Every structure is written in structure tokens, then in C-alpha cells.
Tab-separated table of C-alpha atoms in Angstrom:
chain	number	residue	atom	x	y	z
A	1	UNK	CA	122.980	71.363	86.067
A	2	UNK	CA	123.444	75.113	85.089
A	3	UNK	CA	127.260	76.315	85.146
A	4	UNK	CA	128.849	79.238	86.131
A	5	UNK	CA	127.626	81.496	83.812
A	6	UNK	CA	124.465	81.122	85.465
A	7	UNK	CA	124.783	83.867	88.375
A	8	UNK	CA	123.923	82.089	91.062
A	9	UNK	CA	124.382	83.292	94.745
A	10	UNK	CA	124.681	80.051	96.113
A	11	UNK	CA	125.120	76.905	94.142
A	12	UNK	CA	126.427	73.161	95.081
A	13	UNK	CA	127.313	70.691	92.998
A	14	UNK	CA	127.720	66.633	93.383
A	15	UNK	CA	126.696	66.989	97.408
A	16	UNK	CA	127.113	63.909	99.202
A	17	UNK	CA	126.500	63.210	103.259
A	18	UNK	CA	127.039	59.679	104.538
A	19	UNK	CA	126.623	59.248	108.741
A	20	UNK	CA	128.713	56.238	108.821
A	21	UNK	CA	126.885	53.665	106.407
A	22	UNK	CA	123.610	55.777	106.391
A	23	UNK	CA	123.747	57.605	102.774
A	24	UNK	CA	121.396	61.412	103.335
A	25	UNK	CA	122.725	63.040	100.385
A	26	UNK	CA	123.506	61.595	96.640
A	27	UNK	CA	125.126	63.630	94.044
A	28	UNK	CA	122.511	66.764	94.882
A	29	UNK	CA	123.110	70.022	92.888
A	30	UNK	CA	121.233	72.735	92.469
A	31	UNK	CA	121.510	76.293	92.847
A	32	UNK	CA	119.690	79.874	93.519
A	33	UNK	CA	119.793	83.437	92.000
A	34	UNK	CA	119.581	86.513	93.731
A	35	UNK	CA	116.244	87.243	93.636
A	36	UNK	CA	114.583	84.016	93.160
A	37	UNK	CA	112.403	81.663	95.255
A	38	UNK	CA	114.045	78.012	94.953
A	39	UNK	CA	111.130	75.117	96.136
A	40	UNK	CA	113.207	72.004	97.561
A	41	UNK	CA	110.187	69.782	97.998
A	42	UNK	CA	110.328	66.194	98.932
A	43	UNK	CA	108.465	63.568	101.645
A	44	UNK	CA	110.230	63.318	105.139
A	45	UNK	CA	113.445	61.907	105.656
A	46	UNK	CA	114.272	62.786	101.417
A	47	UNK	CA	117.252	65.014	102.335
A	48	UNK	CA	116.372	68.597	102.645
A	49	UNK	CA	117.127	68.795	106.194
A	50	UNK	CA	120.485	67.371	105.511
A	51	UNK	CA	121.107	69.744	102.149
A	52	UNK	CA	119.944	72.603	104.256
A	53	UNK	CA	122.566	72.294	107.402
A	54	UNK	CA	125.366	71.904	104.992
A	55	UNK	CA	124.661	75.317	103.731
A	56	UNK	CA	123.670	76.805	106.903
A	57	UNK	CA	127.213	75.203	108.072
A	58	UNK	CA	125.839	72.890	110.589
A	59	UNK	CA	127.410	69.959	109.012
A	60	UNK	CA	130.441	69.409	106.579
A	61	UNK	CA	129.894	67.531	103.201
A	62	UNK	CA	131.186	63.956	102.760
A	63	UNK	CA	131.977	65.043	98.475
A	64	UNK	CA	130.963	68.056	96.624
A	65	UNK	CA	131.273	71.571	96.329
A	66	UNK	CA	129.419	74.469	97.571
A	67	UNK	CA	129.992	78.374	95.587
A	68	UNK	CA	128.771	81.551	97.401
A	69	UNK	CA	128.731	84.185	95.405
A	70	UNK	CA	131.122	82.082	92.590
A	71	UNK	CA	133.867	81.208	94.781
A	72	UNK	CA	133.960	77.790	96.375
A	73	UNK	CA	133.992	77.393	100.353
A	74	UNK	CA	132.914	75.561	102.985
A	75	UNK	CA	130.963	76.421	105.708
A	76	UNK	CA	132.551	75.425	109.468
A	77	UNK	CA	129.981	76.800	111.110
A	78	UNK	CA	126.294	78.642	111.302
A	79	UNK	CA	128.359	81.811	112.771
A	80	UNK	CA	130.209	81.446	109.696
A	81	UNK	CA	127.588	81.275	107.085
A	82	UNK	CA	125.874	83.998	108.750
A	83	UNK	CA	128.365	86.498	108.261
A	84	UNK	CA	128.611	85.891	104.419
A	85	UNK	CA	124.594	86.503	105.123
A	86	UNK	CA	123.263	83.064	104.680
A	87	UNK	CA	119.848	83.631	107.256
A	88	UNK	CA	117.854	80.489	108.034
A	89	UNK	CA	114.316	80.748	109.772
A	90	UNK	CA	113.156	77.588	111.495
A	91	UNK	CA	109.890	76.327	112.076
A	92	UNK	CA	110.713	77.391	115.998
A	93	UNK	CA	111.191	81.160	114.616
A	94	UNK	CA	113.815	81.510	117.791
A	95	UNK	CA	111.367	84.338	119.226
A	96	UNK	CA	110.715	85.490	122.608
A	97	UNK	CA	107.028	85.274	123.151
A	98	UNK	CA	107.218	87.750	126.084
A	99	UNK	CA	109.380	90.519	124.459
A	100	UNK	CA	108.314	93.158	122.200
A	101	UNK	CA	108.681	92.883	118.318
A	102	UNK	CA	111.006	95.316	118.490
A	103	UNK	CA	112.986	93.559	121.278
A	104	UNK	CA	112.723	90.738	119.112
A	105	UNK	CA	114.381	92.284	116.500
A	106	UNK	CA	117.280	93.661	118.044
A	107	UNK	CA	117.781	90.832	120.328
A	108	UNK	CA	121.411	90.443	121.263
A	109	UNK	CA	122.138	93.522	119.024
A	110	UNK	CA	120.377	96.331	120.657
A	111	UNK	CA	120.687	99.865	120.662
A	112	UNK	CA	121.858	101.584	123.617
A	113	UNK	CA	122.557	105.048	124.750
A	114	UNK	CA	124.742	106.730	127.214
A	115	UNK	CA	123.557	108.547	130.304
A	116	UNK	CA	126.319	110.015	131.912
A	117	UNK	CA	128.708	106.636	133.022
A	118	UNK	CA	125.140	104.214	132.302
A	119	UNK	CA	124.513	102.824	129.402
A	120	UNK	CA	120.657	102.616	128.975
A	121	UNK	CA	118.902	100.593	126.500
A	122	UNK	CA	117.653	103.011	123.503
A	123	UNK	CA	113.688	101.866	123.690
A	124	UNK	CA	112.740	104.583	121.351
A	125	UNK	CA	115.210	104.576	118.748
A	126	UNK	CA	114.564	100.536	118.679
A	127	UNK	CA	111.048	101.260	118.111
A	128	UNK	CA	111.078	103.822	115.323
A	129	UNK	CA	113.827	101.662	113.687
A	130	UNK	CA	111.705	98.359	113.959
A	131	UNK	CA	108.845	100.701	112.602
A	132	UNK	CA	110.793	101.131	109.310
A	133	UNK	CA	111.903	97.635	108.779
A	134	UNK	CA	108.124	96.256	109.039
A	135	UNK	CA	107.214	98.791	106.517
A	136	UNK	CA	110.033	98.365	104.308
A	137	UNK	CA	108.852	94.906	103.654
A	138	UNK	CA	104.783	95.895	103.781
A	139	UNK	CA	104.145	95.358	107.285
A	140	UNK	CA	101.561	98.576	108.169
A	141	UNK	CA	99.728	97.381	110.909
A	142	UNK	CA	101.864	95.851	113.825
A	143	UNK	CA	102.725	98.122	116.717
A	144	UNK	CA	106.706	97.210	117.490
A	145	UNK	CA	105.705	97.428	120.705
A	146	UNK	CA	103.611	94.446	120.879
A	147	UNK	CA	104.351	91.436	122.382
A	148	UNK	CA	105.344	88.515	120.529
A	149	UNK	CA	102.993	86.561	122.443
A	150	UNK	CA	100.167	88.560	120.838
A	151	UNK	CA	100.540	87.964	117.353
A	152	UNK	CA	99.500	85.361	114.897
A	153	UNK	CA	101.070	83.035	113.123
A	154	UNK	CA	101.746	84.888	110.221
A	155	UNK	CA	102.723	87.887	112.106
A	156	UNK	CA	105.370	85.721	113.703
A	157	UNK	CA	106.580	84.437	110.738
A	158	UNK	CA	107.030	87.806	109.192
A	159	UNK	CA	108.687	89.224	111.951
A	160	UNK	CA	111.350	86.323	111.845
A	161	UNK	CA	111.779	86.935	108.148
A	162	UNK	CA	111.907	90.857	108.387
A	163	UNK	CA	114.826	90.250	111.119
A	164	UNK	CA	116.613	88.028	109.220
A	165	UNK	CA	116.600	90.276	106.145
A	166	UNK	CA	117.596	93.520	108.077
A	167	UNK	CA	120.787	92.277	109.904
A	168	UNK	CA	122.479	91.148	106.271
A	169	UNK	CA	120.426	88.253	104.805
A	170	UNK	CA	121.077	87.582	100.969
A	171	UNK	CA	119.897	84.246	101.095
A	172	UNK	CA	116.700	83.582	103.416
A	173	UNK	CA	116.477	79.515	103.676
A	174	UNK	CA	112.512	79.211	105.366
A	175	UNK	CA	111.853	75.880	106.935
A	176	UNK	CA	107.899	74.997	106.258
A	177	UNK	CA	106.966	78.919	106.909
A	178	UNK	CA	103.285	77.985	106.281
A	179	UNK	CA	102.563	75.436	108.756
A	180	UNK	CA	99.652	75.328	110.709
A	181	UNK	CA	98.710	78.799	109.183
A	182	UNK	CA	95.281	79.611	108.117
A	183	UNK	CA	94.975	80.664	104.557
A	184	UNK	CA	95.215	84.501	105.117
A	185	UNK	CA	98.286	84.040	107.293
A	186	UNK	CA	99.741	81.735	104.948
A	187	UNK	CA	99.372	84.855	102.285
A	188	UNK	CA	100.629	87.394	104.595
A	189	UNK	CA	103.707	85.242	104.617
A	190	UNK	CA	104.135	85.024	100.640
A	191	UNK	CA	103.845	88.778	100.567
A	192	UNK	CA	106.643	88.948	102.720
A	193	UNK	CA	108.892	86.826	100.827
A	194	UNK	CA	107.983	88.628	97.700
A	195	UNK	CA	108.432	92.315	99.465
A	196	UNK	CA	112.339	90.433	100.428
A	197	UNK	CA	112.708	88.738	97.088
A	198	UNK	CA	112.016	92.001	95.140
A	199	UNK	CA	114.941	93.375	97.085
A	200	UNK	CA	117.316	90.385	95.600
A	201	UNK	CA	117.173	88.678	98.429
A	202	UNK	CA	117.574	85.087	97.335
A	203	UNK	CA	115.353	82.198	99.311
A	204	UNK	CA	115.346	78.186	99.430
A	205	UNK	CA	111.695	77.084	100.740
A	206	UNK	CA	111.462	74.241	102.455
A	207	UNK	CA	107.562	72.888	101.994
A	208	UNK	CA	105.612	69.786	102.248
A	209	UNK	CA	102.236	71.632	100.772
A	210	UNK	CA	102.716	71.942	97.412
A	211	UNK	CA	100.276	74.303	96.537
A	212	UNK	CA	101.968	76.605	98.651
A	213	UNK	CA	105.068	75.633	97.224
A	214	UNK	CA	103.942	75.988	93.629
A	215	UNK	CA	102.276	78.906	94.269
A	216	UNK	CA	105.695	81.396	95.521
A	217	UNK	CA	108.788	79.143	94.056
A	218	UNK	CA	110.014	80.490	90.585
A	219	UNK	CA	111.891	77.162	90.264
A	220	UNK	CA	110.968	73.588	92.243
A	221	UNK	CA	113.920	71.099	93.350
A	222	UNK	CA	112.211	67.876	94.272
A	223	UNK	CA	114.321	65.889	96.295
A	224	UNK	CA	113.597	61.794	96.893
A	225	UNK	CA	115.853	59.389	99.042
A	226	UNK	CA	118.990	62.018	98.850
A	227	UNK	CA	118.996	62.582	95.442
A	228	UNK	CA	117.567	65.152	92.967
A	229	UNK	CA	114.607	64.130	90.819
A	230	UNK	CA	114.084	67.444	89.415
A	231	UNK	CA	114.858	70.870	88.989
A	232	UNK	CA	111.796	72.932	87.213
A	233	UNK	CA	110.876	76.188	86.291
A	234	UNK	CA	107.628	76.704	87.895
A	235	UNK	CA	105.752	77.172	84.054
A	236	UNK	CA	107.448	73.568	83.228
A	237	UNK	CA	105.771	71.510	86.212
A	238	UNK	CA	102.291	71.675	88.233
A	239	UNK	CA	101.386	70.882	91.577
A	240	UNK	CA	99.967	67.341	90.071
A	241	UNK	CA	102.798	66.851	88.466
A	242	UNK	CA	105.099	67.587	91.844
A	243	UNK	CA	103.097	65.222	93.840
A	244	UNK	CA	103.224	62.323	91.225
A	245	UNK	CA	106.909	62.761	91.086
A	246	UNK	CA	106.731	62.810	94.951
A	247	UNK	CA	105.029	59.327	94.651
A	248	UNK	CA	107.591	58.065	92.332
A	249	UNK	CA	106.753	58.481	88.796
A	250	UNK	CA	109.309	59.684	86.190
């Protein structure tokens, strides 16, 4: 495993998790750059989910360290790791199908304006702002005023990621983005992630396709029964390979 002259934003080292004789996590390290797309690819049950909540602060390690930005910490809760900007979209996206975009955006952090005593909600300065973040990451053609509700799968996706990465996210951590998405929606999405990568945002993907892994990742972490099979650059390994490590060749 690289060291610390590496530059990762986030790396752990020798992870362990054990729920009481049940071992998730063995020894996992691995790490991600700003700037780079990180593949952790493995069957149900292999130990992403578990790897993932750690970071996200969800759960506390049994053994090992975790570095943010080269100093060592611990997570004690989601609240937490979202302050140091640690942003994970689940496969839920946490949207409000009958709000706007925009109102989907700044839920629970909106704009607001005074009028006289009254505080109204600012509707247009919401918009406008919502406007620029969608284009900032090469979204053209969606109306922040449109309801959730309306859009597709893809659309969805990129609004979750676009909110994520304007309130503070350096590291994006994207649980199976492409599922259930047609083909075009599925690219819509990896233009999204490159539009927030080429801004050094760093992002983990979580995927169980992978030639949609393969396909975004710069590196590939396979992950089998809690323990790290492989870390790749993306030129090293190809999606055959990936899926006959996944079956349990060497």
C-alpha cells in the first residue's frame, strides 16, 4: 500500500470491523487522490458497505487508521465527516420528488430575504444560483424550477451529485449511481463525475457493473469477503480480468 508521500485525500490503512464474532472488514487499505475516481468493486455482502460507513462516520473501526487530508482521525459521526466535506450519495438520492430542483438543492439551507419584520424565502435568488451550479458541472438543459418528480434517472442522479459538490464536497463517495439507468442516463452521470473530478473533487464508486466501473475509475479496489484483493490502475486490469478476480481467481 502507497505511503504518505502519496497525496492522498483520504487514505486508511489495516481497517478492521468485527459485529461481535461476525468479521466485515480484514486488514483493508486503500486510499484516493484529489481528483481521482477510486472503483471499490466486489459481490454483495464483500465489505464495501461496511468500508464506506466507517468513512462516512456511521460506524467506528474495530483496528486501523483512517488520514484525511494526512492527519489521522476518526469519524464520530456523518455530521462530522461532512463538515471536513466527506459527501456520500445513496442509491435513495435523499430527494424530494415534489419540490423543485432548486428546492432540492438548498433544502434545509435556503436563502431567505427580509421583508420588513418577515423573512420570505428568496425563490429567485435560489433559482439563478441553482442555474449556475447545474452549469458549472455541464448541466444546460434542466429548468431549476422543475420538479424532481419530473426528471429521469440520470437527471436525479446529477442533481444529487451537483448538491453534494456545491455545499463543500472534496470527496463524493456514489453508491451504485448507475442503477437501473438506461445507457444515455448512465453517461449523463459519468459526465458529471468527470465535470466534479476535473475540479479535484475526489470520488469512491461503489459498482456492481463493471463495465461501468471500468469505464470512469482511474484506479479499481476489488474487495472479496472483507479483505482487499486488489488495487489497480485502470491500464493494469480489464473488465474480464475484474470479474474473474470477482469469481475468485488470483
Amino acid at each position: 500500500m502507497a505511503g504518505e508521500g502519496d497525496g492522498f485525500r483520504l487514505e486508511v490503512r489495516n481497517l478492521c470491523k468485527r459485529f461481535g464474532s461476525v468479521v466485515a472488514l480484514e486488514n483493508v487499505s486503500f486510499g484516493v487522490r484529489p481528483g481521482e475516481v477510486v472503483g471499490l468493486v466486489g459481490d454483495n455482502g464483500a465489505g464495501k458497505s461496511t468500508a464506506i460507513k466507517i468513512i462516512s462516520g456511521f460506524h467506528r473501526p474495530t483496528s486501523g487508521q483512517i488520514f484525511w487530508e494526512g492527519r489521522e482521525t476518526v469519524f464520530e459521526s456523518p455530521e462530522e465527516a461532512r463538515a471536513h466535506g466527506i459527501q456520500t450519495v445513496y442509491q435513495d438520492l435523499a430527494l424530494v420528488n415534489t419540490l423543485s430542483i432548486a428546492r432540492n438543492f438548498f433544502l434545509h439551507a435556503e436563502p431567505s430575504r427580509r421583508l420588513g419584520p418577515i423573512r420570505l424565502l428568496d425563490v429567485k435568488r435560489m433559482n439563478a444560483r441553482t442555474a449556475e451550479i447545474l452549469r458549472e458541472i455541464g448541466i444546460r438543459d434542466l429548468d431549476p424550477v422543475t420538479p424532481v418528480s419530473a426528471l429521469s434517472g440520470g437527471e436525479r442522479q446529477a442533481v444529487a451529485i451537483g448538491r453534494t459538490w456545491y455545499f463543500g464536497g472534496k470527496l463524493l463517495i456514489l453508491d451504485e449511481p448507475t442503477s437501473a439507468l438506461s445507457v444515455k442516463q448512465t453517461q449523463k452521470v459519468f459526465s458529471i463525475i468527470q465535470e466534479v473530478k476535473a475540479k479535484g473533487v475526489s470520488v469512491i464508486l461503489i459498482e456492481h457493473n463493471m463495465i461501468h466501473v471500468h469505464e470512469i475509475a482511474d484506479r479499481l479496489v476489488v474487495v472479496r469477503h472483507g479483505v482487499v484483493f486488489g488495487d489497480y490502475a485502470k491500464k493494469d486490469v480489464g473488465v474480464t480480468d475484474l470479474e474473474r478476480i470477482l469469481a475468485g481467481a488470483r
